[in-house]
CSV table of C-alpha atoms in Angstrom, one decimal:
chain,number,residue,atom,x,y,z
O,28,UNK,CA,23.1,20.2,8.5
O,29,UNK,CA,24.1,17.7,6.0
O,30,UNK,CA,21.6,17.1,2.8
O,31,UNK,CA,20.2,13.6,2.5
O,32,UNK,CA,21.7,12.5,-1.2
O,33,UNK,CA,17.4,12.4,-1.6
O,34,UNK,CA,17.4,16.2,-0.6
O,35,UNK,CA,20.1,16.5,-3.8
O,36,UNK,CA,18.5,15.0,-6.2
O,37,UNK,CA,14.6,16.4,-6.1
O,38,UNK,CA,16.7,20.5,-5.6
O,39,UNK,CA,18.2,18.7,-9.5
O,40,UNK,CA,15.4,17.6,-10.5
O,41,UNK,CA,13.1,20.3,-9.6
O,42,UNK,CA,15.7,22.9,-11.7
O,43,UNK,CA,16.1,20.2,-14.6
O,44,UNK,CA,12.6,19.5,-15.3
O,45,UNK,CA,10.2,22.4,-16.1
O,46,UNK,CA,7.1,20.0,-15.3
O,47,UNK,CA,8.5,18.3,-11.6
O,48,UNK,CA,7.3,19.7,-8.6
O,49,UNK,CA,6.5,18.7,-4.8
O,50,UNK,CA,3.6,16.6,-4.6
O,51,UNK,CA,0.9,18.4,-3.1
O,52,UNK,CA,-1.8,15.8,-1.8
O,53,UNK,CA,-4.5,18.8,-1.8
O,54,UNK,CA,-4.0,18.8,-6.1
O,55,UNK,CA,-7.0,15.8,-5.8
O,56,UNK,CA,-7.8,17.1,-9.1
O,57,UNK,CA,-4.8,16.8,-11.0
O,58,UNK,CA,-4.9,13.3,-9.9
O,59,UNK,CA,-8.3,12.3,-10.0
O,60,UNK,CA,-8.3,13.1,-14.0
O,61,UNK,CA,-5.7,10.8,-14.7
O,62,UNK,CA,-7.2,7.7,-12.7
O,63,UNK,CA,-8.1,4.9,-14.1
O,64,UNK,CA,-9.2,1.9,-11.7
O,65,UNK,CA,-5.9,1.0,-11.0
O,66,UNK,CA,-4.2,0.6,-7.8
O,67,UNK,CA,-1.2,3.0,-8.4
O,68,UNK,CA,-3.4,6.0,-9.8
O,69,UNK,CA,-4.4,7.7,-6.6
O,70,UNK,CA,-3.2,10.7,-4.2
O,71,UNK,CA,-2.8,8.0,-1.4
O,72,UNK,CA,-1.0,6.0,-3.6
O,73,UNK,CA,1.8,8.6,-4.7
O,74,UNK,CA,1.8,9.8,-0.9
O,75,UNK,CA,2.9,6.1,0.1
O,76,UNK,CA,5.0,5.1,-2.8
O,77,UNK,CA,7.2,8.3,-3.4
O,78,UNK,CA,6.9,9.6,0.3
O,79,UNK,CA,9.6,11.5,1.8
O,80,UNK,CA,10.1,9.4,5.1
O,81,UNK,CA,11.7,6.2,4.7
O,82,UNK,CA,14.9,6.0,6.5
O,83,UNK,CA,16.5,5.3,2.9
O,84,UNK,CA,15.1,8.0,0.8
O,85,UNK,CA,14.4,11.1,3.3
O,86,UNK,CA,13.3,14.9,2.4
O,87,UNK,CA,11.7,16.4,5.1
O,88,UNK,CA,11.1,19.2,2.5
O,89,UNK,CA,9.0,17.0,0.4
O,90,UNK,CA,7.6,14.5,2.5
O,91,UNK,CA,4.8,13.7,-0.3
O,92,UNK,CA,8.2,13.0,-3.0
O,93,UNK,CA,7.6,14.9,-6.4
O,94,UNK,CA,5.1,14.8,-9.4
O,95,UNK,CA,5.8,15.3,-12.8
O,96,UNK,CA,2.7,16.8,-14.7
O,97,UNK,CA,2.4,18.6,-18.1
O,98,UNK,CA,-1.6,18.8,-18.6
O,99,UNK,CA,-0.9,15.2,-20.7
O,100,UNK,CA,1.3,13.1,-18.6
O,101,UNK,CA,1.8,12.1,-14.8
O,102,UNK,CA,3.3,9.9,-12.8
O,103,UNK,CA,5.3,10.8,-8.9
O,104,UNK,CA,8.5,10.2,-8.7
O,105,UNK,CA,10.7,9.1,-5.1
O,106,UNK,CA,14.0,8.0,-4.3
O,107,UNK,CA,15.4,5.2,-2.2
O,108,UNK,CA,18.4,2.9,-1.3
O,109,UNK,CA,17.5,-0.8,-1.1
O,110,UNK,CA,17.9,-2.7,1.8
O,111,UNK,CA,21.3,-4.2,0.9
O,112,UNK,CA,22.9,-0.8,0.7
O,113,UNK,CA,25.1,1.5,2.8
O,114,UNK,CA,24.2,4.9,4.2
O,115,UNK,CA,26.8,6.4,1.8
O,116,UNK,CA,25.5,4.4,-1.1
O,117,UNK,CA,23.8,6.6,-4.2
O,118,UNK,CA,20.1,5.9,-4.7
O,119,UNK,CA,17.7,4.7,-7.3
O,120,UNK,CA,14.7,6.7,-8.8
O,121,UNK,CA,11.5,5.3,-8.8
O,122,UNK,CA,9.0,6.1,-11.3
O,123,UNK,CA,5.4,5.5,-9.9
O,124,UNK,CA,2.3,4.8,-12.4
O,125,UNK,CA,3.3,6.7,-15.3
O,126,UNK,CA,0.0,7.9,-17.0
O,127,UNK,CA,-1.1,9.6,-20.4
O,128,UNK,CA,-1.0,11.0,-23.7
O,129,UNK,CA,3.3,9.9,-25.3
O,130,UNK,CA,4.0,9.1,-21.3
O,131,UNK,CA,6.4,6.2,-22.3
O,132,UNK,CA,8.6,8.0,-24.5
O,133,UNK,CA,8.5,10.6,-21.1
O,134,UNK,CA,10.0,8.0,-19.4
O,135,UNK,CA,12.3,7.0,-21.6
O,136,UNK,CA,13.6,10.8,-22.3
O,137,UNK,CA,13.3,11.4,-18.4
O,138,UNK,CA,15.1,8.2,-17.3
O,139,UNK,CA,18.2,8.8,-20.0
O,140,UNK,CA,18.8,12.5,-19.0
O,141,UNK,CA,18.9,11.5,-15.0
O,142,UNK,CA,21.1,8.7,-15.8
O,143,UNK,CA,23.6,10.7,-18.0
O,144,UNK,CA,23.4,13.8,-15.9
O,145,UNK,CA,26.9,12.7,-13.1
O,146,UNK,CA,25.6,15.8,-10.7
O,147,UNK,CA,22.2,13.1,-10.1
O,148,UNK,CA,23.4,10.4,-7.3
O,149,UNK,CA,21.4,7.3,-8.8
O,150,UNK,CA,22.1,4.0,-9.7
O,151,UNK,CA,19.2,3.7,-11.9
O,152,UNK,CA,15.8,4.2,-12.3
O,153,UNK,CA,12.5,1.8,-11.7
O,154,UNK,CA,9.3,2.5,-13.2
O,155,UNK,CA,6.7,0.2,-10.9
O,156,UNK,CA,2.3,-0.1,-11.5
O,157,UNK,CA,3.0,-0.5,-14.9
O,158,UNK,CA,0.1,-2.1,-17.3
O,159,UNK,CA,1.1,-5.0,-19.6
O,160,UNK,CA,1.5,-2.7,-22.6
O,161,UNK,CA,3.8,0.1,-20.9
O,162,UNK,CA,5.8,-3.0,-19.5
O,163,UNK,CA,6.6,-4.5,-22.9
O,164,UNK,CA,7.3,-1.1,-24.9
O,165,UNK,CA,9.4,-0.3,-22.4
O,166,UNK,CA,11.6,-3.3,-22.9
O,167,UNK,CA,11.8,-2.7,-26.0
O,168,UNK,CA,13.3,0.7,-25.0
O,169,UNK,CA,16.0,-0.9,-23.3
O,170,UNK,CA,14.7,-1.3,-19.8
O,171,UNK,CA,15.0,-4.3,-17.9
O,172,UNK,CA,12.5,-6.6,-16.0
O,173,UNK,CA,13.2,-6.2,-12.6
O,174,UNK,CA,14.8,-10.0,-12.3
O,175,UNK,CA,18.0,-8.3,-13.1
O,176,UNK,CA,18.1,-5.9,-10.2
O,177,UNK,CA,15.8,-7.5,-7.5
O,178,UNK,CA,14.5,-4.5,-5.8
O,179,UNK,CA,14.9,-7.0,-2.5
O,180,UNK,CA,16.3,-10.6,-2.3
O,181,UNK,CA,12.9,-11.8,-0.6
O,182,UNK,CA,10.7,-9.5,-3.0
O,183,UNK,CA,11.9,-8.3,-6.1
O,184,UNK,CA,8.8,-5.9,-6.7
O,185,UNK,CA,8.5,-5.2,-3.7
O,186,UNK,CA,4.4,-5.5,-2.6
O,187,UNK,CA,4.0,-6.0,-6.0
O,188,UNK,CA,6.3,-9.2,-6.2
O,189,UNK,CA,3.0,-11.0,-5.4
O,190,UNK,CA,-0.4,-10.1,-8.2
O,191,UNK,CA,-2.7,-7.3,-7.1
O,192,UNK,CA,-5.8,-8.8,-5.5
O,193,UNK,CA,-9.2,-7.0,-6.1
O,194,UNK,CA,-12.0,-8.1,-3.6
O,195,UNK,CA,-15.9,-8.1,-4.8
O,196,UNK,CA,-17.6,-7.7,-1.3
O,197,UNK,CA,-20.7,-9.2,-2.5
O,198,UNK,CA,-19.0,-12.5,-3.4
O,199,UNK,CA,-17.9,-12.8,0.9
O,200,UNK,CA,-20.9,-10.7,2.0
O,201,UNK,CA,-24.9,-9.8,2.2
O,202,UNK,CA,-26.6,-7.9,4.4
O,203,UNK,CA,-30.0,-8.3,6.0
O,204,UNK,CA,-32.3,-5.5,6.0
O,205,UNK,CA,-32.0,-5.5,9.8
O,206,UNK,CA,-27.8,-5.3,9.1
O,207,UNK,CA,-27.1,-8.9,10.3
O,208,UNK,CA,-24.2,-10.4,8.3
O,209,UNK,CA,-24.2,-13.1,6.3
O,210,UNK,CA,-21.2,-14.7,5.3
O,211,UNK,CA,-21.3,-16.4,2.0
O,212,UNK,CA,-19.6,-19.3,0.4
O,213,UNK,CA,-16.8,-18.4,-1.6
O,214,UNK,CA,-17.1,-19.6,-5.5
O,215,UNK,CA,-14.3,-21.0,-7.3
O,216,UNK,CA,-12.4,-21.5,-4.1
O,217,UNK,CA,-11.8,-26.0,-3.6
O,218,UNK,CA,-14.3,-26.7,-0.8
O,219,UNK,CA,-12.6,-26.0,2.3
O,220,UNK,CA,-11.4,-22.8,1.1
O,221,UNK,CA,-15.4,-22.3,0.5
O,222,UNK,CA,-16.0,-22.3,3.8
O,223,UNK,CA,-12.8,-20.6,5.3
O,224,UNK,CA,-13.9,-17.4,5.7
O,225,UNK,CA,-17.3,-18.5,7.5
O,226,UNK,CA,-15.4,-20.6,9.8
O,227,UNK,CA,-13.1,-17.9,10.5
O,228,UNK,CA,-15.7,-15.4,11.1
O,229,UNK,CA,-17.3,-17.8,13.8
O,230,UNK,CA,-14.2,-19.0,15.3
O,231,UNK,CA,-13.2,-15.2,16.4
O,232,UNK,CA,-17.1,-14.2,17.1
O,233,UNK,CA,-16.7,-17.2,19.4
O,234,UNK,CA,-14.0,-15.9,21.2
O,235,UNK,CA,-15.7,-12.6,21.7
O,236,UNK,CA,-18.0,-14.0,23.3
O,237,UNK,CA,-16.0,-16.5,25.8
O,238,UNK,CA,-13.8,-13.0,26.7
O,239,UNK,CA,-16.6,-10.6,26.9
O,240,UNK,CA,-15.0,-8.4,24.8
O,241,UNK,CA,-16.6,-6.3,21.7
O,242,UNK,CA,-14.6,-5.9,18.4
O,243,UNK,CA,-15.9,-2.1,17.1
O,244,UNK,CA,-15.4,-0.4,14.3
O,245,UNK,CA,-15.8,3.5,13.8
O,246,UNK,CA,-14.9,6.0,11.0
O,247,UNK,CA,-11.5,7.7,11.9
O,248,UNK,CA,-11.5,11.2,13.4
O,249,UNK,CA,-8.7,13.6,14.1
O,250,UNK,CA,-8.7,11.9,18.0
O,251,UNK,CA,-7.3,9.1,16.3
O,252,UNK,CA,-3.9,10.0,15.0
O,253,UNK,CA,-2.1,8.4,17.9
O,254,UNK,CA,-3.9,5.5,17.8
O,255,UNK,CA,-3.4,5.0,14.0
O,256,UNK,CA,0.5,4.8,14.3
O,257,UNK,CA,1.0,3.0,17.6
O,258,UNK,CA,-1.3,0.2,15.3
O,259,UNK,CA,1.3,1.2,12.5
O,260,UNK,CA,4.6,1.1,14.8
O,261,UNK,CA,3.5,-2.3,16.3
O,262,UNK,CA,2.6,-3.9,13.6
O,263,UNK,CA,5.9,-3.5,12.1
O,264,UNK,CA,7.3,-4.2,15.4
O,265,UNK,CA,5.5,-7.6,15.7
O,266,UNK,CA,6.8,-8.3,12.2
O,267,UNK,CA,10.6,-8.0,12.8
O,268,UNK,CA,10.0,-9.5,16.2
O,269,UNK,CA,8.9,-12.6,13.7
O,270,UNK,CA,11.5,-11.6,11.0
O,271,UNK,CA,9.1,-11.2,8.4
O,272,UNK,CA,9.9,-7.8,7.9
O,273,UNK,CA,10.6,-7.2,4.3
O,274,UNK,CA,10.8,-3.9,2.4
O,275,UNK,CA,8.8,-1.3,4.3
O,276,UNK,CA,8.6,0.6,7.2
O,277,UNK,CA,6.5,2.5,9.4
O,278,UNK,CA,7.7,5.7,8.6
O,279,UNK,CA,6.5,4.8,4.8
O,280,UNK,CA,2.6,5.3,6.2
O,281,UNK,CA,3.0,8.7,7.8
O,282,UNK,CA,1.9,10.4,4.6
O,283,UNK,CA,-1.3,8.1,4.6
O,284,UNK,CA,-2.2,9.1,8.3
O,285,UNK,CA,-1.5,12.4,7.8
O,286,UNK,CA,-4.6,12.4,4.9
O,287,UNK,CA,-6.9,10.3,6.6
O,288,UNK,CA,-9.0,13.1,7.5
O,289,UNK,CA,-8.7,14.7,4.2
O,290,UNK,CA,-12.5,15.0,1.8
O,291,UNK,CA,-12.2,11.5,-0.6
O,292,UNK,CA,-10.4,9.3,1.5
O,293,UNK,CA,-12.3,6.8,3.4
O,294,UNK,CA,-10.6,5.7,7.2
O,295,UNK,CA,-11.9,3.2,9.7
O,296,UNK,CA,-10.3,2.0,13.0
O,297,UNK,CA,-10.9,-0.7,15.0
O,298,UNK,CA,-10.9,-1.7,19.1
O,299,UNK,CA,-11.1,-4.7,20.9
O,300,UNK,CA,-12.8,-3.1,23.7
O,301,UNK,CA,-10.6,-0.5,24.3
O,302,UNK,CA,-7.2,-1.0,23.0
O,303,UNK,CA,-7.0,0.2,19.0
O,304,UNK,CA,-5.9,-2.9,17.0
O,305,UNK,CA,-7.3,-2.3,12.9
O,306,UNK,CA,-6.4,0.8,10.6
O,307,UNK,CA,-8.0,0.7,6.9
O,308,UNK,CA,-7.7,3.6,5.0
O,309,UNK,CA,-8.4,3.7,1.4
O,310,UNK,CA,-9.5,6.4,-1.5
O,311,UNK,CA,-11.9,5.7,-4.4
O,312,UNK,CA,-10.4,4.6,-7.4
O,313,UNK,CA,-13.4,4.8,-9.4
O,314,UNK,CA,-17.7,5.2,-8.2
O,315,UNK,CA,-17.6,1.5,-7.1
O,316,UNK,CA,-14.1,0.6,-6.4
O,317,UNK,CA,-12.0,2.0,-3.3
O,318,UNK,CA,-8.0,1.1,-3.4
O,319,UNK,CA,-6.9,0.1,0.2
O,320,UNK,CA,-3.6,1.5,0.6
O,321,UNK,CA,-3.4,0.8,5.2
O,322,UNK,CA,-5.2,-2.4,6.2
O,323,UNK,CA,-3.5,-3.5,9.4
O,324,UNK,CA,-4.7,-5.7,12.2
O,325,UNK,CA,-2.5,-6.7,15.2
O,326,UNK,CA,-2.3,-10.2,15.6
O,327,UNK,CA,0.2,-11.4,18.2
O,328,UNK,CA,-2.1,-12.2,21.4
O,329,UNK,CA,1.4,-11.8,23.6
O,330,UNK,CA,0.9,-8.6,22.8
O,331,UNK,CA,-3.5,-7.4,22.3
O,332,UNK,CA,-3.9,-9.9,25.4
O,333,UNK,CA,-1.3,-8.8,27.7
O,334,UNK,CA,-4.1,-6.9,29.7
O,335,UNK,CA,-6.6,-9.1,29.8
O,336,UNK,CA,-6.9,-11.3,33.5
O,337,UNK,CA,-8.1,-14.4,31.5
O,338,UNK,CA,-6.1,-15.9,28.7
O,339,UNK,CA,-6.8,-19.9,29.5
O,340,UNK,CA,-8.7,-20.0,26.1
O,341,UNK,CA,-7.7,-17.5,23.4
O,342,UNK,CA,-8.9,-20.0,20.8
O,343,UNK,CA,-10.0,-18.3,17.6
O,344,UNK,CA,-8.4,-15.0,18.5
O,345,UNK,CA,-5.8,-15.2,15.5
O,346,UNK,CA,-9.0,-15.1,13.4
O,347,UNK,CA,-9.5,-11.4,14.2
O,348,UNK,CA,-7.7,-10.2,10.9
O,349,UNK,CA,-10.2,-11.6,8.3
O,350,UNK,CA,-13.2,-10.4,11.2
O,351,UNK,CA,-11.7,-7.0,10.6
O,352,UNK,CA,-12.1,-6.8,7.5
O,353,UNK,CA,-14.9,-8.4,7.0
O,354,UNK,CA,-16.7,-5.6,9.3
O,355,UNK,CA,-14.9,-2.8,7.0
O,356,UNK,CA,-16.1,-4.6,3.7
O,357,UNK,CA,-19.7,-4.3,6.0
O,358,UNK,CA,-19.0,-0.5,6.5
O,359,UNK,CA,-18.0,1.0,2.9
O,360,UNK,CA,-20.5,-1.7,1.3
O,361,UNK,CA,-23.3,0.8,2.9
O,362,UNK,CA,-21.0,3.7,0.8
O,363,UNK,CA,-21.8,2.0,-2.8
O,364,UNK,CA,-18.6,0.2,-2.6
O,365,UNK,CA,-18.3,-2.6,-4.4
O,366,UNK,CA,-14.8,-3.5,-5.0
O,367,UNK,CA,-11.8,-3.1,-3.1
O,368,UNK,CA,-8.5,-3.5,-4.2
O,369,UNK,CA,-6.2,-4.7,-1.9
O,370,UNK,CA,-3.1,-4.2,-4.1
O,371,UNK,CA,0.1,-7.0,-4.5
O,372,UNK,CA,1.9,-8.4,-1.4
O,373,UNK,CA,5.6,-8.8,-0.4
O,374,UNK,CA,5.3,-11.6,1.8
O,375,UNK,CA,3.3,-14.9,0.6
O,376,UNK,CA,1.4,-15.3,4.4
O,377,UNK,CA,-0.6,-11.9,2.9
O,378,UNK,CA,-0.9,-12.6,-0.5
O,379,UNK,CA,-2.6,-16.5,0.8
O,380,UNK,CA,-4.3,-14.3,3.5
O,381,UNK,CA,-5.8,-12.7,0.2
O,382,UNK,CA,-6.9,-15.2,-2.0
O,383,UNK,CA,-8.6,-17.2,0.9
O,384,UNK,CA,-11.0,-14.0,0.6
O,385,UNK,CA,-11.6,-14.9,-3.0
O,386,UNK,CA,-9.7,-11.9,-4.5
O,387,UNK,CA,-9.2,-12.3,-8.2
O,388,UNK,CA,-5.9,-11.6,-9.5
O,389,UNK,CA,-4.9,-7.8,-11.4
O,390,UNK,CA,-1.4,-7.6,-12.6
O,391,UNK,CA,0.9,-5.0,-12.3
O,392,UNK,CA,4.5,-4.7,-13.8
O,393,UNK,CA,8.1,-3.1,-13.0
O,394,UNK,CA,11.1,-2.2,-15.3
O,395,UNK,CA,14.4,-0.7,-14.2
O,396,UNK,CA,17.5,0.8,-16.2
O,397,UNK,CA,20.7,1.0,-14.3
O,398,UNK,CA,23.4,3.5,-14.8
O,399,UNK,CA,26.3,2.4,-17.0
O,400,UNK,CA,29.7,3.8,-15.3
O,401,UNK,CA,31.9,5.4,-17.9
């Protein structure tokens, strides 16, 4: 069978580089010594970022993309072709939150010897959940913002092309000592915003009630593999149906299924009665802040309604998003969770969808250098 041009390049870069080697997800401690609060610092963050699924950068052989690691530096490392691009079109590598002790003249070193070595396929090399201070020494290194290579006409940074968001669940939420919910108003929001997410909340609790139907939510368990992608696969399905699709794919959230049984990595799924229609799954980024790399909630009632008998009044069923995770937020509050992190966005529908919940902003930076034919 024919190697995938992604196949080539981790066999080169696995002989080339004494310190790059398949990411294995169960090295949590590798990993967890290098995090530092940020988004792109995490096993389930290297697992999505660099997998080994996407139609455009496949390795069956490492589905979980590489990891360079010396004791002082890390980062992961994947390969992909963007969008605009032909099957027979050579890649780019991506660089994914570069960490440690000298790790910027790593990259610098690392990124000149793929780009002069002619055996390596790649059009260039992108360095993404950078830190303000990587971002600007590494222009002065000769990298370029990613302005002048767009990653994707629509998003340039992809689902960072919009700021991080971090939520603080007490600013939305309290909890009664009986476990009612209370939904707060939102500070520093205009007023309407303010009350948003309250009149959300009670718009969809509404229309629970109307439908006698019951919104749960339960920790994930091995039974609910299935049922995790068919809310992946539709979701992405809904989106192209609605051409919003924009950079990735469902195959890119394989890895993070695959781990959401695994110790440190907190899952939760969710039913209206009994069809599955939420996925969260996150990992703890530090004691009181868990990174949420899978948050999806179907939304199109043509397609969560199609069983029901009664649909003369679906009022306030387009509401269920924010009530999902407003009953997750409820969940790993009870865990010592404080903050979650929701990451950037691609599309400006999530990234609004995120600061109506009050998120404050954490920003994150690319850089790419591009090959220079001879």
């Amino acid at each position: 069978m024919r190697r995938t041009k992604r196949e080539i390049v981790e066999e080169l870069l696995i002989k080339k580089f004494e310190s790059v080697r398949p990411m294995n997800p169960e090295e949590t401690e590798v990993i967890e010594s290098f995090k530092d609060g940020s988004f792109g610092v995490s096993t389930l963050a290297f697992s999505l970022y660099s997998n080994g699924h996407n139609l455009r950068g496949k390795n069956s052989k490492c589905p979980y993309g590489l990891i360079f690691e010396d004791g002082k530096r890390l980062f992961s490392i994947g390969y992909y072709r963007k969008e605009t691009d032909t099957e027979e079109d050579d890649g780019y590598l991506f660089i994914v939150a570069p960490r440690g002790k000298g790790v910027i003249e790593k990259i610098d070193s690392f990124t000149d010897a793929i780009l002069a070595d002619k055996n390596i396929p790649s059009k260039g090399v992108y360095v993404r959940f950078l830190c303000l201070n990587q971002y600007l020494r590494l222009l002065l290194r000769g990298f370029l913002p990613p302005k002048e290579s767009p990653w994707h006409p629509e998003a340039q940074e992809e689902d960072e092309t919009y700021n991080n968001a971090v939520i603080n669940i007490e600013r939305i939420i309290t909890t009664s000592e009986s476990g009612d919910l209370k939904i707060n108003l939102i500070s520093n929001l205009n007023r309407r915003s303010r009350k948003r997410v309250r009149l959300d909340y009670n718009r969809f609790d509404n229309f629970l009630a109307r439908s006698g139907l019951e919104f749960t939510l339960k920790e994930y368990s091995e039974d609910d593999f299935n049922s995790a992608l068919s809310i992946i696969k539709n979701h992405f399905e809904i989106l192209k149906k609605k051409d919003k699709g924009i950079g990735s794919t469902p195959e890119d959230y394989l890895n993070i299924v695959n781990l959401c049984s695994m110790t440190g990595i907190t899952a939760y799924i969710g039913y209206l009665g009994k069809q599955p229609v939420s996925l969260f799954v996150g990992e703890l980024l530090n004691n009181e802040r868990l990174g949420l790399y899978a948050s999806f909630t179907l939304r199109d009632p043509d397609f969560v309604l199609k069983n029901l008998k009664e649909r003369s009044n679906i009022s306030g069923f387009t509401a269920m998003p924010l009530y999902a995770y407003l009953m997750f937020f409820k969940e790993v509050r009870t865990k010592g969770i404080k903050e979650v992190h929701l990451g950037g966005s691609e599309h400006p529908d999530l990234n609004r969808f995120k600061r109506q919940l009050g998120a404050k902003k954490e920003s994150s930076y690319w850089v790419v250098k591009l090959k220079i034919d001879s």
